[in-house]
Amino acid sequence: MIPRNSTSIRTDQRKVGPRKPSHAGARPPQADTPAVALGHHLQSAHGRSRIGGVDAPPGKGTDVPLYILGSSLFGTGLAATLGLPFAFASHFAPNALKDAVALYRREFEPSAQLDKPHVIAGVNVVAADTSKEAHEHLPAVKRRRVIQLLGRAGVEVPPQAAGTVLETPAGKQVLDHVEREMACTAVGTPAEVRDCLDRFTDLARADELIVASLAVDRNAWLRSLELLADVSGPVGD
């Protein structure tokens, strides 16, 4: 499922943050695991559920293509074993991207839906008419993310207090995490963003990108997507 503030664009086989410990030795799920068994059932159902008590209205009979979206090597291996397109959430979990793509491409098994690997990589975008304006949006983006993470940890931070919180040791620690999390982010003018996306695509060995617009201001969020659309074609073009 693609987030509300994301869009998907086709690439022409075209940069990502620092790599963490290698997962090169990871293996895909075994064929007899429940997840793989369920995946095979879903693929072969063709509109009729082969699992007792499971149905899928209103999509039943539409043969909607299946995709695996994940941020770990388990999802990578599952997509490879089932022969499905794989989308990696590198827009917030960049560190395992290269290892995930390598595992998926190496272990991919063709299926009725897909005869060769298809990699989709997540990337953030903040595009504006000028590079200066685009970079001016970043502090607000980071503050919002820090507030979200602190909130999940049970620390409620009013938006007006975010600046003060970021100066505390805990705030700085979370901000450092957010900046690592946002390693796959293209910021600048449309031309600068496109150049960054091209380089990211090469490094990620991606066939397609999922692009998340990060700007906090609604008008800037929409403008970012409009500018991106001017320099990138949607899937199917």
mmCIF file of C-alpha atoms in Angstrom:
data_model
loop_
_atom_site.group_PDB
_atom_site.id
_atom_site.type_symbol
_atom_site.label_atom_id
_atom_site.label_comp_id
_atom_site.label_asym_id
_atom_site.label_seq_id
_atom_site.Cartn_x
_atom_site.Cartn_y
_atom_site.Cartn_z
ATOM 1 C CA MET A 1 0.000 0.000 0.000
ATOM 2 C CA ILE A 2 1.454 3.374 -1.049
ATOM 3 C CA PRO A 3 1.212 6.226 1.514
ATOM 4 C CA ARG A 4 -1.172 9.101 0.749
ATOM 5 C CA ASN A 5 1.683 11.542 0.183
ATOM 6 C CA SER A 6 3.549 9.319 -2.242
ATOM 7 C CA THR A 7 3.554 8.815 -5.980
ATOM 8 C CA SER A 8 5.252 6.314 -8.248
ATOM 9 C CA ILE A 9 7.432 7.213 -11.226
ATOM 10 C CA ARG A 10 9.225 5.134 -13.827
ATOM 11 C CA THR A 11 12.998 5.459 -14.038
ATOM 12 C CA ASP A 12 15.573 4.846 -16.724
ATOM 13 C CA GLN A 13 17.822 2.577 -14.639
ATOM 14 C CA ARG A 14 19.605 5.327 -12.831
ATOM 15 C CA LYS A 15 22.018 8.061 -4.142
ATOM 16 C CA VAL A 16 21.520 6.599 -0.868
ATOM 17 C CA GLY A 17 22.848 7.030 2.647
ATOM 18 C CA PRO A 18 25.525 5.210 4.537
ATOM 19 C CA ARG A 19 25.351 1.459 4.725
ATOM 20 C CA LYS A 20 24.937 -0.271 8.032
ATOM 21 C CA PRO A 21 26.038 -3.835 8.800
ATOM 22 C CA SER A 22 25.775 -6.142 5.808
ATOM 23 C CA HIS A 23 22.958 -8.638 5.501
ATOM 24 C CA ALA A 24 24.505 -10.348 2.478
ATOM 25 C CA GLY A 25 24.253 -13.744 4.136
ATOM 26 C CA ALA A 26 20.488 -13.507 4.642
ATOM 27 C CA ARG A 27 18.318 -16.057 2.905
ATOM 28 C CA PRO A 28 14.740 -15.809 1.637
ATOM 29 C CA PRO A 29 11.935 -17.451 3.641
ATOM 30 C CA GLN A 30 11.645 -21.216 3.261
ATOM 31 C CA ALA A 31 8.957 -22.412 0.898
ATOM 32 C CA ASP A 32 6.989 -24.105 3.673
ATOM 33 C CA THR A 33 6.581 -21.026 5.884
ATOM 34 C CA PRO A 34 3.026 -19.685 6.447
ATOM 35 C CA ALA A 35 3.841 -16.364 4.727
ATOM 36 C CA VAL A 36 5.076 -18.045 1.566
ATOM 37 C CA ALA A 37 2.172 -20.502 1.570
ATOM 38 C CA LEU A 38 -0.315 -17.641 1.895
ATOM 39 C CA GLY A 39 1.411 -15.774 -0.917
ATOM 40 C CA HIS A 40 1.161 -18.755 -3.244
ATOM 41 C CA HIS A 41 -2.534 -19.148 -2.380
ATOM 42 C CA LEU A 42 -3.189 -15.491 -3.154
ATOM 43 C CA GLN A 43 -1.316 -15.672 -6.443
ATOM 44 C CA SER A 44 -3.107 -18.778 -7.651
ATOM 45 C CA ALA A 45 -6.600 -17.845 -6.539
ATOM 46 C CA HIS A 46 -7.534 -15.823 -9.647
ATOM 47 C CA GLY A 47 -10.556 -14.356 -7.970
ATOM 48 C CA ARG A 48 -11.478 -17.392 -5.867
ATOM 49 C CA SER A 49 -10.002 -17.761 -2.410
ATOM 50 C CA ARG A 50 -8.418 -21.146 -1.782
ATOM 51 C CA ILE A 51 -8.173 -20.495 1.947
ATOM 52 C CA GLY A 52 -11.245 -21.452 3.923
ATOM 53 C CA GLY A 53 -13.092 -18.479 5.395
ATOM 54 C CA VAL A 54 -11.015 -15.876 3.519
ATOM 55 C CA ASP A 55 -12.573 -13.609 0.919
ATOM 56 C CA ALA A 56 -11.560 -10.264 -0.593
ATOM 57 C CA PRO A 57 -14.523 -8.068 -1.606
ATOM 58 C CA PRO A 58 -14.746 -5.716 -3.424
ATOM 59 C CA GLY A 59 -11.580 -6.751 -5.291
ATOM 60 C CA LYS A 60 -12.627 -10.344 -5.845
ATOM 61 C CA GLY A 61 -12.235 -11.361 -9.468
ATOM 62 C CA THR A 62 -10.232 -8.289 -10.476
ATOM 63 C CA ASP A 63 -6.865 -10.093 -10.444
ATOM 64 C CA VAL A 64 -5.152 -7.059 -8.943
ATOM 65 C CA PRO A 65 -1.345 -7.527 -9.249
ATOM 66 C CA LEU A 66 0.419 -8.245 -5.966
ATOM 67 C CA TYR A 67 3.422 -6.266 -4.684
ATOM 68 C CA ILE A 68 5.546 -6.699 -1.569
ATOM 69 C CA LEU A 69 6.478 -3.473 0.265
ATOM 70 C CA GLY A 70 8.950 -3.827 3.112
ATOM 71 C CA SER A 71 11.790 -2.300 5.087
ATOM 72 C CA SER A 72 13.568 -5.518 6.060
ATOM 73 C CA LEU A 73 15.184 -8.499 4.392
ATOM 74 C CA PHE A 74 12.254 -10.751 5.289
ATOM 75 C CA GLY A 75 9.990 -8.911 2.862
ATOM 76 C CA THR A 76 12.810 -8.930 0.309
ATOM 77 C CA GLY A 77 13.157 -12.689 0.454
ATOM 78 C CA LEU A 78 9.398 -13.202 0.386
ATOM 79 C CA ALA A 79 9.065 -11.136 -2.796
ATOM 80 C CA ALA A 80 11.927 -13.057 -4.413
ATOM 81 C CA THR A 81 10.500 -16.457 -3.470
ATOM 82 C CA LEU A 82 7.008 -15.562 -4.729
ATOM 83 C CA GLY A 83 8.278 -13.872 -7.886
ATOM 84 C CA LEU A 84 6.596 -10.557 -7.097
ATOM 85 C CA PRO A 85 7.647 -6.923 -7.598
ATOM 86 C CA PHE A 86 9.451 -5.626 -4.516
ATOM 87 C CA ALA A 87 9.303 -2.087 -3.099
ATOM 88 C CA PHE A 88 11.843 -1.166 -0.420
ATOM 89 C CA ALA A 89 10.981 1.625 2.048
ATOM 90 C CA SER A 90 14.333 3.387 1.722
ATOM 91 C CA HIS A 91 12.599 6.740 2.201
ATOM 92 C CA PHE A 92 12.693 6.017 5.952
ATOM 93 C CA ALA A 93 14.849 2.859 6.243
ATOM 94 C CA PRO A 94 17.771 3.449 3.882
ATOM 95 C CA ASN A 95 20.533 1.406 5.460
ATOM 96 C CA ALA A 96 19.627 -2.034 4.130
ATOM 97 C CA LEU A 97 18.650 -0.873 0.639
ATOM 98 C CA LYS A 98 21.672 -2.168 -1.262
ATOM 99 C CA ASP A 99 21.685 -5.512 0.518
ATOM 100 C CA ALA A 100 17.931 -5.900 0.027
ATOM 101 C CA VAL A 101 18.113 -5.242 -3.696
ATOM 102 C CA ALA A 102 21.080 -7.586 -4.102
ATOM 103 C CA LEU A 103 19.241 -10.383 -2.246
ATOM 104 C CA TYR A 104 16.043 -9.871 -4.215
ATOM 105 C CA ARG A 105 17.748 -9.876 -7.610
ATOM 106 C CA ARG A 106 19.929 -12.864 -6.712
ATOM 107 C CA GLU A 107 17.136 -15.070 -5.333
ATOM 108 C CA PHE A 108 14.266 -14.018 -7.614
ATOM 109 C CA GLU A 109 12.142 -16.881 -8.966
ATOM 110 C CA PRO A 110 9.957 -16.111 -12.009
ATOM 111 C CA SER A 111 6.200 -16.390 -11.521
ATOM 112 C CA ALA A 112 3.016 -16.145 -13.552
ATOM 113 C CA GLN A 113 2.879 -12.438 -12.689
ATOM 114 C CA LEU A 114 6.523 -11.516 -13.254
ATOM 115 C CA ASP A 115 9.286 -13.086 -15.329
ATOM 116 C CA LYS A 116 12.170 -10.947 -14.034
ATOM 117 C CA PRO A 117 12.947 -8.873 -10.924
ATOM 118 C CA HIS A 118 11.252 -5.494 -10.577
ATOM 119 C CA VAL A 119 12.679 -3.192 -7.897
ATOM 120 C CA ILE A 120 10.868 -0.126 -6.543
ATOM 121 C CA ALA A 121 12.818 2.156 -4.174
ATOM 122 C CA GLY A 122 11.386 4.805 -1.845
ATOM 123 C CA VAL A 123 12.840 8.309 -1.880
ATOM 124 C CA ASN A 124 11.820 11.647 -0.338
ATOM 125 C CA VAL A 125 11.528 14.836 -2.364
ATOM 126 C CA VAL A 126 11.400 18.517 -1.453
ATOM 127 C CA ALA A 127 11.271 20.463 -4.716
ATOM 128 C CA ALA A 128 10.727 24.216 -5.061
ATOM 129 C CA ASP A 129 11.200 26.942 -7.640
ATOM 130 C CA THR A 130 14.572 27.831 -6.122
ATOM 131 C CA SER A 131 17.138 25.756 -4.298
ATOM 132 C CA LYS A 132 17.088 28.212 -1.393
ATOM 133 C CA GLU A 133 13.334 27.834 -0.941
ATOM 134 C CA ALA A 134 13.543 24.036 -1.059
ATOM 135 C CA HIS A 135 16.206 23.913 1.641
ATOM 136 C CA GLU A 136 14.214 26.346 3.798
ATOM 137 C CA HIS A 137 11.519 23.665 4.131
ATOM 138 C CA LEU A 138 13.892 21.101 5.656
ATOM 139 C CA PRO A 139 13.958 22.380 9.275
ATOM 140 C CA ALA A 140 10.155 22.157 9.493
ATOM 141 C CA VAL A 141 10.243 18.646 7.990
ATOM 142 C CA LYS A 142 12.775 17.489 10.572
ATOM 143 C CA ARG A 143 10.917 19.136 13.478
ATOM 144 C CA ARG A 144 7.701 17.384 12.511
ATOM 145 C CA ARG A 145 9.434 14.022 12.329
ATOM 146 C CA VAL A 146 11.146 14.526 15.693
ATOM 147 C CA ILE A 147 7.784 15.395 17.284
ATOM 148 C CA GLN A 148 6.267 12.252 15.758
ATOM 149 C CA LEU A 149 9.008 10.004 17.095
ATOM 150 C CA LEU A 150 8.939 11.557 20.550
ATOM 151 C CA GLY A 151 5.159 11.172 20.587
ATOM 152 C CA ARG A 152 5.482 7.454 19.887
ATOM 153 C CA ALA A 153 7.834 7.260 22.864
ATOM 154 C CA GLY A 154 5.174 8.878 25.050
ATOM 155 C CA VAL A 155 6.680 12.387 25.039
ATOM 156 C CA GLU A 156 4.109 14.918 23.861
ATOM 157 C CA VAL A 157 5.732 18.014 22.329
ATOM 158 C CA PRO A 158 3.579 21.033 21.343
ATOM 159 C CA PRO A 159 4.660 22.299 17.895
ATOM 160 C CA GLN A 160 5.622 25.698 19.346
ATOM 161 C CA ALA A 161 8.056 23.980 21.732
ATOM 162 C CA ALA A 162 9.778 21.893 19.066
ATOM 163 C CA GLY A 163 12.691 24.313 18.648
ATOM 164 C CA THR A 164 13.471 24.197 22.366
ATOM 165 C CA VAL A 165 13.211 20.414 22.488
ATOM 166 C CA LEU A 166 15.682 20.052 19.632
ATOM 167 C CA GLU A 167 18.317 21.798 21.755
ATOM 168 C CA THR A 168 18.082 19.188 24.518
ATOM 169 C CA PRO A 169 20.338 16.094 24.509
ATOM 170 C CA ALA A 170 17.354 13.834 23.858
ATOM 171 C CA GLY A 171 16.100 16.100 21.095
ATOM 172 C CA LYS A 172 19.510 16.168 19.417
ATOM 173 C CA GLN A 173 19.701 12.395 19.591
ATOM 174 C CA VAL A 174 16.332 12.002 17.898
ATOM 175 C CA LEU A 175 17.244 14.652 15.310
ATOM 176 C CA ASP A 176 20.406 12.720 14.478
ATOM 177 C CA HIS A 177 18.260 9.640 13.943
ATOM 178 C CA VAL A 178 15.882 11.595 11.705
ATOM 179 C CA GLU A 179 18.727 12.895 9.563
ATOM 180 C CA ARG A 180 20.021 9.359 9.041
ATOM 181 C CA GLU A 181 16.472 8.222 8.308
ATOM 182 C CA MET A 182 16.192 10.931 5.621
ATOM 183 C CA ALA A 183 19.397 9.913 3.830
ATOM 184 C CA CYS A 184 17.391 9.176 0.674
ATOM 185 C CA THR A 185 16.066 12.704 0.129
ATOM 186 C CA ALA A 186 16.313 14.875 -2.978
ATOM 187 C CA VAL A 187 16.116 18.615 -2.284
ATOM 188 C CA GLY A 188 16.300 21.564 -4.699
ATOM 189 C CA THR A 189 14.992 22.831 -7.992
ATOM 190 C CA PRO A 190 13.304 20.417 -10.415
ATOM 191 C CA ALA A 191 16.562 19.955 -12.333
ATOM 192 C CA GLU A 192 18.533 19.343 -9.118
ATOM 193 C CA VAL A 193 15.933 16.892 -7.848
ATOM 194 C CA ARG A 194 15.859 15.001 -11.138
ATOM 195 C CA ASP A 195 19.656 14.723 -11.151
ATOM 196 C CA CYS A 196 19.579 13.368 -7.598
ATOM 197 C CA LEU A 197 16.842 10.879 -8.461
ATOM 198 C CA ASP A 198 18.797 9.654 -11.472
ATOM 199 C CA ARG A 199 21.865 9.022 -9.306
ATOM 200 C CA PHE A 200 19.736 7.401 -6.610
ATOM 201 C CA THR A 201 18.167 5.084 -9.169
ATOM 202 C CA ASP A 202 21.581 3.967 -10.398
ATOM 203 C CA LEU A 203 22.804 3.250 -6.902
ATOM 204 C CA ALA A 204 19.581 1.498 -5.864
ATOM 205 C CA ARG A 205 19.435 -0.480 -9.132
ATOM 206 C CA ALA A 206 15.769 0.472 -9.233
ATOM 207 C CA ASP A 207 13.277 0.055 -12.055
ATOM 208 C CA GLU A 208 10.786 2.423 -10.450
ATOM 209 C CA LEU A 209 10.637 4.916 -7.593
ATOM 210 C CA ILE A 210 8.061 5.648 -4.910
ATOM 211 C CA VAL A 211 8.369 9.352 -4.174
ATOM 212 C CA ALA A 212 7.151 10.904 -0.919
ATOM 213 C CA SER A 213 6.686 14.687 -0.818
ATOM 214 C CA LEU A 214 7.928 15.921 2.565
ATOM 215 C CA ALA A 215 7.056 19.625 2.704
ATOM 216 C CA VAL A 216 4.967 20.469 5.783
ATOM 217 C CA ASP A 217 3.119 23.415 4.247
ATOM 218 C CA ARG A 218 0.265 22.079 2.106
ATOM 219 C CA ASN A 219 0.835 24.476 -0.787
ATOM 220 C CA ALA A 220 4.569 23.709 -0.798
ATOM 221 C CA TRP A 221 3.745 19.988 -0.664
ATOM 222 C CA LEU A 222 1.580 20.265 -3.769
ATOM 223 C CA ARG A 223 4.049 22.532 -5.556
ATOM 224 C CA SER A 224 6.804 19.997 -4.916
ATOM 225 C CA LEU A 225 4.810 17.279 -6.666
ATOM 226 C CA GLU A 226 3.878 19.609 -9.537
ATOM 227 C CA LEU A 227 7.521 20.473 -10.144
ATOM 228 C CA LEU A 228 8.521 16.832 -9.946
ATOM 229 C CA ALA A 229 5.852 15.909 -12.491
ATOM 230 C CA ASP A 230 7.411 18.369 -14.927
ATOM 231 C CA VAL A 231 10.703 16.435 -14.976
ATOM 232 C CA SER A 232 9.622 12.837 -14.299
ATOM 233 C CA GLY A 233 7.132 10.625 -16.067
ATOM 234 C CA PRO A 234 4.569 8.524 -14.132
ATOM 235 C CA VAL A 235 4.536 4.749 -14.471
ATOM 236 C CA GLY A 236 2.979 3.798 -17.775
ATOM 237 C CA ASP A 237 4.349 6.755 -19.751
#
